C-alpha cells in the first residue's frame, strides 16, 4: 500500500524531500526518452499526448491511444484516475531504474484549499527552483506558467481553490441538466464533452487557468500534462473525489453500468492498462493500492460564499425528482451574454412553476430551483473564470454580496468545446443550485418572483490576472435558463 502525500507537508519537512527529488529525477529520465518519433510509450511526451495532442494523427506512433482525456462528462474523474495510475506506475519504475526508493514512492498531491494554510496556494519550491540540489536543470520547473506564480510572487487566487461548491453537490451524475459533482451522465465518451460537474470547474479548471496564466501549458488539453504540476494537481482532484464520498448523506458513485463499465485503455506495450470505473473505486485495493495522507475536509473561510452556502446546507427532505422526470423550465434569456473583463448581466423573465414535484411525491418537500448557463463558447477568454450571482443590485460591488453568489464558471476547456476545432461543439454548459439564495431573498422580502437577474463577474480582474483585453476576448453565454422542481 502506497501513501500519496501532501506536497506542502513534504516541503515543510524538506523542500527537497526524497519524494520530490525522485519525482524530479524520474521526470528528467522520462524526458530523456523523448525521441523524435515518441515511440517509447514511457517517454514524457508520449504520456502527455495521451491527454491531448497537437501532433497530427498521421505522425502518431502505431497503435497510440492519444488525445483521449475525458472532460465535460461523468467520465472525467474515472478516466483521470486511470490515467494517474498509469503515470504513477511509469514514474515509480523510473525511480527504480535510477536506483531510487521505488517502494516508497507515490505521486504527491497539491492541497491548496485549506484557508488556515494560505501558504499552500504558493507553488511549492521544488516546482520553482531552476536547479536541482547538487546541480543540473530541475525538470519540475518549466517557464510555460504564469510568471508571478512561477517566481513565487503570488499564490493561486482564493477563488480558484474553493472546494465547497463541489462538496455541497448531492448527485455525482448530472441527469437532465441538473447540477452535479461529477459531470453530465452521457452514453458515450467525448474528449470535448459539454457538461462539466462542479468539481471539474472549481477547483479543477480554475487551478489549470491560474497556473497557466495567459498562455502557459496548463491552460489547454493539448499541453497541460507536459507540466509536472499537472500530476500533483490531478492527484488532489482525485483525492477530492474521496472526500466528497466521505461526507456521506447520500453521496455515492453512480450505480449505472454505463458509467461503471466504460473501459479506458491508457498506454501501450508492457505497462499499458485497461480499466473501468468499477475496477478503480476502491483505491486501497489492487490494482491501485494507494491511500491519501489526509482526506479531512477543511472548514471554509468565514464570510465567503462557500461558508454561507455551507451553513445553509440543503435539508435532507429537498430531494430531486426521479431521473426520468425532466425538471420544469420556467424561464430563459433571449440574447447571448458576453463574458469579458467587466461584469455583464442578463434578465430572465420567469413564469410560475407548476411544481409537480412535491405534489407528485406527496411530500412536504422544499421545491428546488436551479440555473443553467448554457453554451459558453469562445477561443480567447479574458479571465480564468467568472463568478455567477443572482439578483445583484444595480451598481453593487459583487464582492460585498457573497450571499447572492450561486457559483462559478471556469473557462478551462471552453476553447476545446467550442465550434471550429477538431472536437468543436456548442461550448460548455454549467448548472447551479439556486434554492438557498432564492429562499434567503424571499425571506428578506427582496425577491421579485417574475424576474431574475444573473450577473457574471470576472474572477481575477481585481487581482491583476487579466488574460486578454475586452476588445480581444470573445467569450459568450448562449442562454441562461431557470428550472424548478
Ligand atoms: Cu484532463 Cu485537468 O485535465
Short mmCIF file of C-alpha atoms and ligand atoms in Angstrom, two decimals:
data_model
loop_
_atom_site.label_atom_id
_atom_site.label_comp_id
_atom_site.label_asym_id
_atom_site.label_seq_id
_atom_site.Cartn_x
_atom_site.Cartn_y
_atom_site.Cartn_z
CA UNK A 1 0.00 0.00 0.00
CA UNK A 2 1.32 3.40 -1.01
CA UNK A 3 0.54 6.73 0.60
CA UNK A 4 0.09 9.73 -1.65
CA UNK A 5 1.39 12.58 0.47
CA UNK A 6 0.65 16.29 0.75
CA UNK A 7 3.26 18.17 -1.24
CA UNK A 8 3.37 21.04 1.27
CA UNK A 9 3.79 18.69 4.25
CA UNK A 10 6.70 17.11 2.40
CA UNK A 11 8.06 20.59 1.66
CA UNK A 12 7.79 21.62 5.31
CA UNK A 13 9.91 18.60 6.22
CA UNK A 14 12.41 19.36 3.47
CA UNK A 15 11.88 21.44 0.28
CA UNK A 16 13.72 18.63 -1.49
CA UNK A 17 12.09 15.76 0.35
CA UNK A 18 13.13 12.47 -1.31
CA UNK A 19 9.62 12.06 -2.77
CA UNK A 20 10.03 15.38 -4.61
CA UNK A 21 13.67 14.89 -5.51
CA UNK A 22 12.95 11.47 -7.00
CA UNK A 23 9.92 12.84 -8.82
CA UNK A 24 12.22 15.43 -10.40
CA UNK A 25 14.85 12.85 -11.30
CA UNK A 26 12.29 10.47 -12.75
CA UNK A 27 10.68 13.23 -14.84
CA UNK A 28 14.16 14.05 -16.15
CA UNK A 29 14.68 10.38 -17.01
CA UNK A 30 11.34 10.15 -18.87
CA UNK A 31 12.16 13.35 -20.75
CA UNK A 32 15.48 11.86 -21.81
CA UNK A 33 13.46 9.09 -23.53
CA UNK A 34 11.66 11.61 -25.75
CA UNK A 35 12.83 10.92 -29.27
CA UNK A 36 11.55 12.50 -32.44
CA UNK A 37 9.06 9.70 -33.04
CA UNK A 38 7.72 9.28 -29.47
CA UNK A 39 7.98 5.53 -29.95
CA UNK A 40 8.81 4.77 -26.30
CA UNK A 41 5.39 4.71 -24.61
CA UNK A 42 7.03 5.67 -21.31
CA UNK A 43 8.65 8.85 -22.62
CA UNK A 44 7.43 12.15 -21.21
CA UNK A 45 5.78 13.48 -24.35
CA UNK A 46 4.01 10.19 -25.03
CA UNK A 47 2.49 10.39 -21.55
CA UNK A 48 1.34 13.97 -22.13
CA UNK A 49 -0.05 13.31 -25.62
CA UNK A 50 -2.39 10.69 -24.14
CA UNK A 51 -4.22 13.61 -22.52
CA UNK A 52 -4.31 15.83 -25.59
CA UNK A 53 -2.09 16.44 -28.58
CA UNK A 54 -1.23 18.98 -31.23
CA UNK A 55 0.58 16.32 -33.26
CA UNK A 56 -1.17 15.31 -36.45
CA UNK A 57 -2.67 11.83 -36.37
CA UNK A 58 -0.50 10.77 -39.33
CA UNK A 59 2.57 11.16 -37.11
CA UNK A 60 1.31 9.21 -34.11
CA UNK A 61 3.18 6.03 -33.21
CA UNK A 62 1.30 2.98 -34.49
CA UNK A 63 -1.41 1.92 -32.07
CA UNK A 64 -1.23 5.05 -29.91
CA UNK A 65 -4.33 5.98 -27.92
CA UNK A 66 -3.72 9.72 -27.69
CA UNK A 67 -5.93 12.77 -27.33
CA UNK A 68 -8.29 10.91 -25.05
CA UNK A 69 -8.87 12.93 -21.89
CA UNK A 70 -12.48 12.87 -20.77
CA UNK A 71 -13.84 16.28 -19.89
CA UNK A 72 -17.30 17.72 -19.60
CA UNK A 73 -18.96 14.47 -18.53
CA UNK A 74 -19.23 11.99 -15.69
CA UNK A 75 -16.21 10.10 -17.08
CA UNK A 76 -13.91 12.96 -16.06
CA UNK A 77 -12.97 11.54 -12.65
CA UNK A 78 -12.73 7.88 -13.60
CA UNK A 79 -10.68 8.49 -16.76
CA UNK A 80 -8.22 10.74 -14.93
CA UNK A 81 -7.91 8.23 -12.07
CA UNK A 82 -6.82 5.53 -14.51
CA UNK A 83 -4.51 7.97 -16.30
CA UNK A 84 -2.85 8.92 -12.99
CA UNK A 85 -2.47 5.29 -12.02
CA UNK A 86 -0.65 4.57 -15.26
CA UNK A 87 1.56 7.63 -14.83
CA UNK A 88 2.39 6.70 -11.23
CA UNK A 89 3.41 3.20 -12.33
CA UNK A 90 5.69 4.57 -15.04
CA UNK A 91 7.30 7.11 -12.71
CA UNK A 92 7.77 4.52 -9.99
CA UNK A 93 9.52 2.24 -12.47
CA UNK A 94 11.78 5.14 -13.49
CA UNK A 95 12.61 5.77 -9.82
CA UNK A 96 13.50 2.07 -9.58
CA UNK A 97 15.60 2.22 -12.77
CA UNK A 98 17.53 5.13 -11.29
CA UNK A 99 18.23 3.23 -8.07
CA UNK A 100 15.77 5.28 -6.01
CA UNK A 101 13.31 4.30 -3.26
CA UNK A 102 10.61 2.92 -5.58
CA UNK A 103 8.90 1.05 -2.72
CA UNK A 104 8.17 4.34 -1.00
CA UNK A 105 7.38 6.46 -3.99
CA UNK A 106 3.85 7.59 -4.73
CA UNK A 107 2.56 10.66 -6.51
CA UNK A 108 2.20 13.59 -4.08
CA UNK A 109 -0.89 15.84 -4.17
CA UNK A 110 -1.14 19.63 -4.05
CA UNK A 111 -3.69 20.58 -1.40
CA UNK A 112 -4.18 24.32 -1.92
CA UNK A 113 -7.59 24.70 -0.31
CA UNK A 114 -7.18 24.95 3.47
CA UNK A 115 -7.83 28.59 4.47
CA UNK A 116 -5.77 28.02 7.62
CA UNK A 117 -2.72 27.27 5.46
CA UNK A 118 -2.79 30.10 2.90
CA UNK A 119 0.88 29.47 2.08
CA UNK A 120 -0.16 26.24 0.36
CA UNK A 121 -1.57 28.32 -2.51
CA UNK A 122 2.02 29.07 -3.50
CA UNK A 123 3.71 26.78 -5.98
CA UNK A 124 6.00 24.56 -3.87
CA UNK A 125 9.69 25.48 -4.26
CA UNK A 126 10.56 22.12 -5.86
CA UNK A 127 8.46 23.26 -8.86
CA UNK A 128 10.08 26.70 -8.99
CA UNK A 129 13.83 26.22 -8.41
CA UNK A 130 15.85 26.30 -11.62
CA UNK A 131 18.49 23.88 -10.38
CA UNK A 132 18.38 20.56 -8.53
CA UNK A 133 20.27 20.16 -5.26
CA UNK A 134 23.72 19.06 -6.34
CA UNK A 135 23.35 20.75 -9.73
CA UNK A 136 21.60 20.12 -13.02
CA UNK A 137 18.39 21.52 -14.51
CA UNK A 138 15.28 20.95 -12.39
CA UNK A 139 12.75 19.20 -14.68
CA UNK A 140 9.86 20.21 -12.37
CA UNK A 141 10.43 23.86 -13.26
CA UNK A 142 9.09 24.98 -16.62
CA UNK A 143 8.72 28.53 -17.92
CA UNK A 144 5.32 27.95 -19.56
CA UNK A 145 3.36 29.12 -16.49
CA UNK A 146 2.09 32.38 -15.10
CA UNK A 147 5.35 34.21 -14.27
CA UNK A 148 4.17 35.59 -10.92
CA UNK A 149 3.13 32.18 -9.72
CA UNK A 150 6.30 30.62 -11.05
CA UNK A 151 8.62 33.03 -9.27
CA UNK A 152 6.69 32.91 -6.01
CA UNK A 153 5.33 36.48 -6.17
CA UNK A 154 1.78 35.26 -5.69
CA UNK A 155 -0.16 32.12 -4.88
CA UNK A 156 -3.29 30.72 -6.52
CA UNK A 157 -6.31 33.01 -6.25
CA UNK A 158 -8.63 32.24 -3.36
CA UNK A 159 -11.47 31.80 -5.84
CA UNK A 160 -9.53 29.15 -7.73
CA UNK A 161 -9.13 26.81 -4.78
CA UNK A 162 -12.63 26.72 -3.30
CA UNK A 163 -13.73 23.11 -2.80
CA UNK A 164 -17.03 23.68 -1.03
CA UNK A 165 -19.02 24.48 -4.14
CA UNK A 166 -18.26 20.95 -5.31
CA UNK A 167 -18.50 19.32 -1.89
CA UNK A 168 -22.08 20.58 -1.46
CA UNK A 169 -23.32 18.81 -4.56
CA UNK A 170 -25.64 15.92 -3.77
CA UNK A 171 -25.52 13.96 -7.01
CA UNK A 172 -22.48 12.51 -8.71
CA UNK A 173 -24.15 12.33 -12.09
CA UNK A 174 -25.82 15.27 -13.80
CA UNK A 175 -29.12 13.97 -15.16
CA UNK A 176 -31.47 16.05 -17.32
CA UNK A 177 -29.23 19.08 -16.96
CA UNK A 178 -29.19 19.17 -13.16
CA UNK A 179 -26.17 20.37 -11.20
CA UNK A 180 -23.74 17.60 -10.27
CA UNK A 181 -20.43 16.83 -8.61
CA UNK A 182 -19.02 14.52 -11.25
CA UNK A 183 -20.45 15.68 -14.59
CA UNK A 184 -23.28 15.09 -17.02
CA UNK A 185 -24.48 11.50 -17.48
CA UNK A 186 -23.78 10.71 -21.13
CA UNK A 187 -23.80 7.45 -23.00
CA UNK A 188 -20.51 7.78 -24.81
CA UNK A 189 -17.08 9.22 -24.14
CA UNK A 190 -16.23 12.51 -25.73
CA UNK A 191 -13.00 14.46 -25.43
CA UNK A 192 -14.90 17.73 -25.77
CA UNK A 193 -17.85 16.94 -23.52
CA UNK A 194 -20.27 19.72 -22.68
CA UNK A 195 -21.45 19.18 -19.12
CA UNK A 196 -18.68 19.53 -16.56
CA UNK A 197 -19.53 18.65 -12.97
CA UNK A 198 -18.83 21.25 -10.31
CA UNK A 199 -15.53 19.65 -9.25
CA UNK A 200 -14.27 19.86 -12.82
CA UNK A 201 -14.99 23.60 -12.77
CA UNK A 202 -13.68 24.56 -9.36
CA UNK A 203 -11.06 23.96 -8.17
CA UNK A 204 -10.03 21.83 -11.18
CA UNK A 205 -10.47 24.15 -14.16
CA UNK A 206 -9.68 27.36 -12.33
CA UNK A 207 -6.38 25.99 -11.00
CA UNK A 208 -5.45 24.96 -14.55
CA UNK A 209 -6.03 28.52 -15.78
CA UNK A 210 -4.44 30.12 -12.76
CA UNK A 211 -1.20 28.12 -13.18
CA UNK A 212 -1.20 28.73 -16.94
CA UNK A 213 -1.69 32.49 -16.90
CA UNK A 214 -2.10 33.86 -20.42
CA UNK A 215 -0.67 31.02 -22.45
CA UNK A 216 1.02 28.51 -20.18
CA UNK A 217 0.82 24.78 -20.83
CA UNK A 218 -1.70 24.09 -18.09
CA UNK A 219 -4.31 26.14 -19.94
CA UNK A 220 -5.02 23.69 -22.78
CA UNK A 221 -5.80 19.96 -23.05
CA UNK A 222 -3.02 19.52 -25.63
CA UNK A 223 -0.23 20.76 -23.39
CA UNK A 224 -1.41 20.53 -19.78
CA UNK A 225 0.16 17.19 -18.91
CA UNK A 226 3.62 18.35 -20.02
CA UNK A 227 3.71 20.46 -16.88
CA UNK A 228 4.83 18.32 -13.90
CA UNK A 229 2.38 20.36 -11.77
CA UNK A 230 -0.50 18.82 -13.73
CA UNK A 231 0.06 15.50 -11.95
CA UNK A 232 0.12 16.83 -8.39
CA UNK A 233 -2.97 18.92 -9.19
CA UNK A 234 -4.80 15.88 -10.51
CA UNK A 235 -3.76 13.75 -7.54
CA UNK A 236 -5.55 16.38 -5.47
CA UNK A 237 -8.65 16.32 -7.69
CA UNK A 238 -8.69 12.53 -7.30
CA UNK A 239 -8.41 12.98 -3.52
CA UNK A 240 -11.35 15.40 -3.57
CA UNK A 241 -13.48 12.64 -5.07
CA UNK A 242 -12.68 10.53 -1.98
CA UNK A 243 -13.50 13.50 0.27
CA UNK A 244 -16.84 14.09 -1.42
CA UNK A 245 -17.84 10.45 -0.89
CA UNK A 246 -16.63 10.52 2.73
CA UNK A 247 -19.22 13.20 3.55
CA UNK A 248 -22.00 10.60 3.18
CA UNK A 249 -25.59 11.88 3.28
CA UNK A 250 -26.44 10.02 0.11
CA UNK A 251 -23.29 10.95 -1.78
CA UNK A 252 -22.44 7.83 -3.76
CA UNK A 253 -20.92 6.85 -7.06
CA UNK A 254 -23.31 6.20 -9.93
CA UNK A 255 -24.73 2.65 -9.92
CA UNK A 256 -25.23 2.77 -13.71
CA UNK A 257 -23.40 0.13 -15.71
CA UNK A 258 -22.81 2.69 -18.48
CA UNK A 259 -20.56 4.53 -16.03
CA UNK A 260 -19.14 1.57 -14.09
CA UNK A 261 -18.24 -0.49 -17.13
CA UNK A 262 -16.80 2.07 -19.57
CA UNK A 263 -13.26 0.83 -20.29
CA UNK A 264 -10.29 3.18 -20.52
CA UNK A 265 -7.10 2.00 -22.20
CA UNK A 266 -4.01 4.01 -21.27
CA UNK A 267 -0.54 3.47 -22.69
CA UNK A 268 0.92 0.86 -24.95
CA UNK A 269 3.08 -2.20 -24.58
CA UNK A 270 4.07 -3.75 -21.28
CA UNK A 271 2.90 -1.03 -18.85
CA UNK A 272 -0.47 -0.43 -20.61
CA UNK A 273 -3.66 -0.73 -18.59
CA UNK A 274 -7.31 -1.19 -19.48
CA UNK A 275 -9.55 -0.41 -16.55
CA UNK A 276 -13.12 0.72 -15.98
CA UNK A 277 -14.55 2.77 -13.11
CA UNK A 278 -15.67 -0.40 -11.35
CA UNK A 279 -12.02 -1.55 -11.15
CA UNK A 280 -10.79 1.63 -9.50
CA UNK A 281 -13.46 2.61 -6.98
CA UNK A 282 -11.51 1.27 -4.01
CA UNK A 283 -8.12 2.97 -4.17
CA UNK A 284 -6.72 0.67 -1.48
CA UNK A 285 -7.42 -2.46 -3.47
CA UNK A 286 -5.41 -3.89 -6.36
CA UNK A 287 -4.51 -2.57 -8.88
CA UNK A 288 -4.38 0.94 -7.41
CA UNK A 289 -3.16 0.31 -3.85
CA UNK A 290 -2.88 3.83 -2.61
CA UNK A 291 -4.44 5.99 0.04
CA UNK A 292 -4.19 9.68 0.73
CA UNK A 293 -2.30 11.13 3.65
CA UNK A 294 -5.38 13.12 4.59
CA UNK A 295 -8.97 13.28 3.41
CA UNK A 296 -10.11 15.71 6.12
CA UNK A 297 -12.43 18.42 4.85
CA UNK A 298 -11.27 21.89 5.94
CA UNK A 299 -13.92 24.41 7.01
CA UNK A 300 -14.43 27.25 4.53
CA UNK A 301 -13.11 30.71 5.39
CA UNK A 302 -15.78 32.70 7.28
CA UNK A 303 -17.76 35.28 5.31
CA UNK A 304 -17.10 33.68 1.94
CA UNK A 305 -19.84 32.49 -0.34
CA UNK A 306 -18.68 28.94 0.37
CA UNK A 307 -19.19 29.35 4.11
CA UNK A 308 -22.60 30.98 3.66
CA UNK A 309 -23.71 28.12 1.45
CA UNK A 310 -22.26 25.52 3.76
CA UNK A 311 -24.27 26.93 6.67
CA UNK A 312 -27.40 26.76 4.56
CA UNK A 313 -26.62 23.17 3.54
CA UNK A 314 -29.65 21.65 1.88
CA UNK A 315 -32.12 19.93 4.18
CA UNK A 316 -32.41 16.21 3.66
CA UNK A 317 -36.02 16.49 2.52
CA UNK A 318 -35.07 18.53 -0.50
CA UNK A 319 -34.99 15.70 -2.94
CA UNK A 320 -34.75 15.79 -6.62
CA UNK A 321 -37.31 14.22 -8.84
CA UNK A 322 -36.68 10.84 -10.29
CA UNK A 323 -34.11 10.92 -13.02
CA UNK A 324 -36.62 10.22 -15.75
CA UNK A 325 -38.74 13.25 -14.88
CA UNK A 326 -37.37 16.35 -16.55
CA UNK A 327 -37.22 19.49 -14.44
CA UNK A 328 -39.60 22.25 -15.44
CA UNK A 329 -38.09 25.17 -17.33
CA UNK A 330 -39.63 28.39 -16.01
CA UNK A 331 -37.62 30.96 -17.93
CA UNK A 332 -34.75 31.59 -20.32
CA UNK A 333 -32.78 34.56 -21.59
CA UNK A 334 -33.27 35.71 -25.16
CA UNK A 335 -29.87 37.16 -26.06
CA UNK A 336 -26.34 35.84 -25.74
CA UNK A 337 -24.37 37.44 -22.89
CA UNK A 338 -20.72 38.45 -23.30
CA UNK A 339 -18.13 37.36 -20.74
CA UNK A 340 -15.27 39.84 -20.80
CA UNK A 341 -13.18 41.99 -18.48
CA UNK A 342 -16.14 43.87 -16.99
CA UNK A 343 -19.20 42.40 -15.25
CA UNK A 344 -22.14 41.57 -17.51
CA UNK A 345 -25.71 40.60 -16.73
CA UNK A 346 -28.90 39.31 -18.25
CA UNK A 347 -32.52 39.50 -17.06
CA UNK A 348 -34.68 36.41 -17.30
CA UNK A 349 -38.46 36.54 -17.17
CA UNK A 350 -39.76 33.69 -15.06
CA UNK A 351 -43.20 32.07 -15.02
CA UNK A 352 -44.86 30.47 -12.04
CA UNK A 353 -43.77 26.85 -11.72
CA UNK A 354 -46.50 24.26 -11.55
CA UNK A 355 -44.24 22.37 -9.15
CA UNK A 356 -45.50 18.96 -9.97
CA UNK A 357 -42.56 17.62 -7.99
CA UNK A 358 -43.73 17.96 -4.39
CA UNK A 359 -47.30 17.20 -5.41
CA UNK A 360 -46.29 14.06 -7.29
CA UNK A 361 -44.17 12.89 -4.42
CA UNK A 362 -46.93 13.63 -1.93
CA UNK A 363 -44.44 15.11 0.48
CA UNK A 364 -43.81 18.44 2.03
CA UNK A 365 -40.64 18.77 0.04
CA UNK A 366 -38.97 22.11 -0.48
CA UNK A 367 -39.09 22.99 -4.16
CA UNK A 368 -35.70 23.19 -5.75
CA UNK A 369 -34.57 25.82 -8.22
CA UNK A 370 -31.61 25.69 -10.48
CA UNK A 371 -29.96 27.60 -13.23
CA UNK A 372 -28.17 26.58 -16.40
CA UNK A 373 -25.54 28.75 -18.03
CA UNK A 374 -25.59 27.21 -21.48
CA UNK A 375 -23.29 27.08 -24.48
CA UNK A 376 -20.39 29.10 -23.15
CA UNK A 377 -18.24 29.46 -26.27
CA UNK A 378 -15.15 31.23 -27.48
CA UNK A 379 -11.43 30.88 -28.10
CA UNK A 380 -9.97 33.83 -26.22
CA UNK A 381 -11.17 34.17 -22.63
CA UNK A 382 -10.43 37.41 -20.78
CA UNK A 383 -10.41 35.80 -17.33
CA UNK A 384 -9.74 32.36 -15.82
CA UNK A 385 -13.35 32.23 -14.66
CA UNK A 386 -16.49 34.11 -13.72
CA UNK A 387 -18.48 34.32 -10.51
CA UNK A 388 -22.22 33.92 -11.03
CA UNK A 389 -24.68 35.99 -8.98
CA UNK A 390 -28.44 36.09 -8.70
CA UNK A 391 -30.21 39.45 -8.29
CA UNK A 392 -27.14 41.52 -7.59
CA UNK A 393 -28.43 45.06 -7.02
CA UNK A 394 -27.71 47.61 -9.74
CA UNK A 395 -24.24 49.09 -9.31
CA UNK A 396 -23.44 46.92 -6.27
CA UNK A 397 -19.93 45.69 -5.59
CA UNK A 398 -20.19 41.92 -6.17
CA UNK A 399 -17.53 41.17 -3.54
CA UNK A 400 -19.83 42.74 -0.93
CA UNK A 401 -22.60 40.24 -1.76
CA UNK A 402 -21.27 36.72 -1.23
CA UNK A 403 -24.82 35.78 -0.12
CA UNK A 404 -26.05 36.25 -3.71
CA UNK A 405 -23.35 34.21 -5.35
CA UNK A 406 -24.51 30.87 -6.71
CA UNK A 407 -21.33 29.51 -8.24
CA UNK A 408 -18.50 29.71 -10.71
CA UNK A 409 -17.85 29.27 -14.41
CA UNK A 410 -14.36 28.24 -15.50
CA UNK A 411 -13.03 28.97 -18.96
CA UNK A 412 -10.80 25.87 -18.97
CA UNK A 413 -11.96 23.59 -21.77
CA UNK A 414 -14.21 26.22 -23.37
CA UNK A 415 -11.96 26.58 -26.39
CA UNK A 416 -11.85 22.80 -26.90
CA UNK A 417 -15.65 22.54 -26.62
CA UNK A 418 -16.36 25.43 -28.99
CA UNK A 419 -17.10 25.29 -32.69
CA UNK A 420 -14.33 25.23 -35.27
CA UNK A 421 -11.78 22.92 -33.68
CA UNK A 422 -11.35 19.20 -34.14
CA UNK A 423 -13.56 18.44 -31.16
CA UNK A 424 -15.73 21.50 -31.68
CA UNK A 425 -19.26 21.70 -30.41
CA UNK A 426 -21.67 24.02 -28.72
CA UNK A 427 -19.44 25.06 -25.84
CA UNK A 428 -19.81 24.22 -22.17
CA UNK A 429 -22.95 24.23 -20.04
CA UNK A 430 -22.80 24.82 -16.28
CA UNK A 431 -25.56 24.15 -13.74
CA UNK A 432 -26.09 25.82 -10.35
CA UNK A 433 -28.48 25.15 -7.49
CA UNK A 434 -30.02 28.49 -6.51
CA UNK A 435 -32.56 27.24 -3.97
CA UNK A 436 -30.76 28.60 -0.92
CA UNK A 437 -30.18 32.04 -2.37
CA UNK A 438 -33.79 32.25 -3.61
CA UNK A 439 -35.16 31.22 -0.21
CA UNK A 440 -32.98 33.72 1.63
CA UNK A 441 -34.00 36.58 -0.64
CA UNK A 442 -37.67 35.59 -0.31
CA UNK A 443 -37.39 35.61 3.47
CA UNK A 444 -35.79 39.03 3.34
CA UNK A 445 -38.58 40.35 1.11
CA UNK A 446 -36.06 41.03 -1.63
CA UNK A 447 -37.39 38.74 -4.32
CA UNK A 448 -39.24 39.59 -7.47
CA UNK A 449 -40.95 36.34 -8.46
CA UNK A 450 -41.23 37.11 -12.18
CA UNK A 451 -37.73 38.31 -12.95
CA UNK A 452 -34.23 37.08 -12.21
CA UNK A 453 -31.06 39.00 -12.93
CA UNK A 454 -27.97 36.87 -13.48
CA UNK A 455 -24.63 38.68 -13.23
CA UNK A 456 -21.21 37.38 -14.30
CA UNK A 457 -18.09 38.98 -12.87
CA UNK A 458 -14.55 38.12 -13.99
CA UNK A 459 -12.76 36.37 -11.15
CA UNK A 460 -9.31 37.78 -11.34
CA UNK A 461 -9.62 41.30 -12.70
CA UNK A 462 -9.28 42.86 -9.28
CA UNK A 463 -6.18 40.78 -8.63
CA UNK A 464 -4.50 41.59 -11.91
CA UNK A 465 -4.68 38.24 -13.68
CA UNK A 466 -6.34 39.51 -16.82
CA UNK A 467 -5.69 37.20 -19.73
CA UNK A 468 -6.82 39.50 -22.52
CA UNK A 469 -8.33 42.90 -23.13
CA UNK A 470 -12.05 43.47 -23.60
CA UNK A 471 -11.65 44.02 -27.35
CA UNK A 472 -9.74 40.80 -27.93
CA UNK A 473 -11.82 38.44 -25.83
CA UNK A 474 -14.70 36.61 -27.47
CA UNK A 475 -16.49 34.51 -24.84
CA UNK A 476 -20.27 34.40 -24.77
CA UNK A 477 -23.00 32.62 -22.86
CA UNK A 478 -25.58 31.39 -25.36
CA UNK A 479 -28.51 31.25 -22.96
CA UNK A 480 -29.34 31.27 -19.27
CA UNK A 481 -32.29 29.09 -18.28
CA UNK A 482 -34.08 28.64 -14.96
CA UNK A 483 -35.70 25.45 -13.65
CA UNK A 484 -37.91 24.40 -10.77
CA UNK A 485 -38.90 21.00 -9.49
CU1 LIG B 1 -7.81 16.38 -18.37
CU2 LIG B 1 -7.06 18.72 -15.56
O1 LIG B 1 -7.35 17.86 -17.20
#
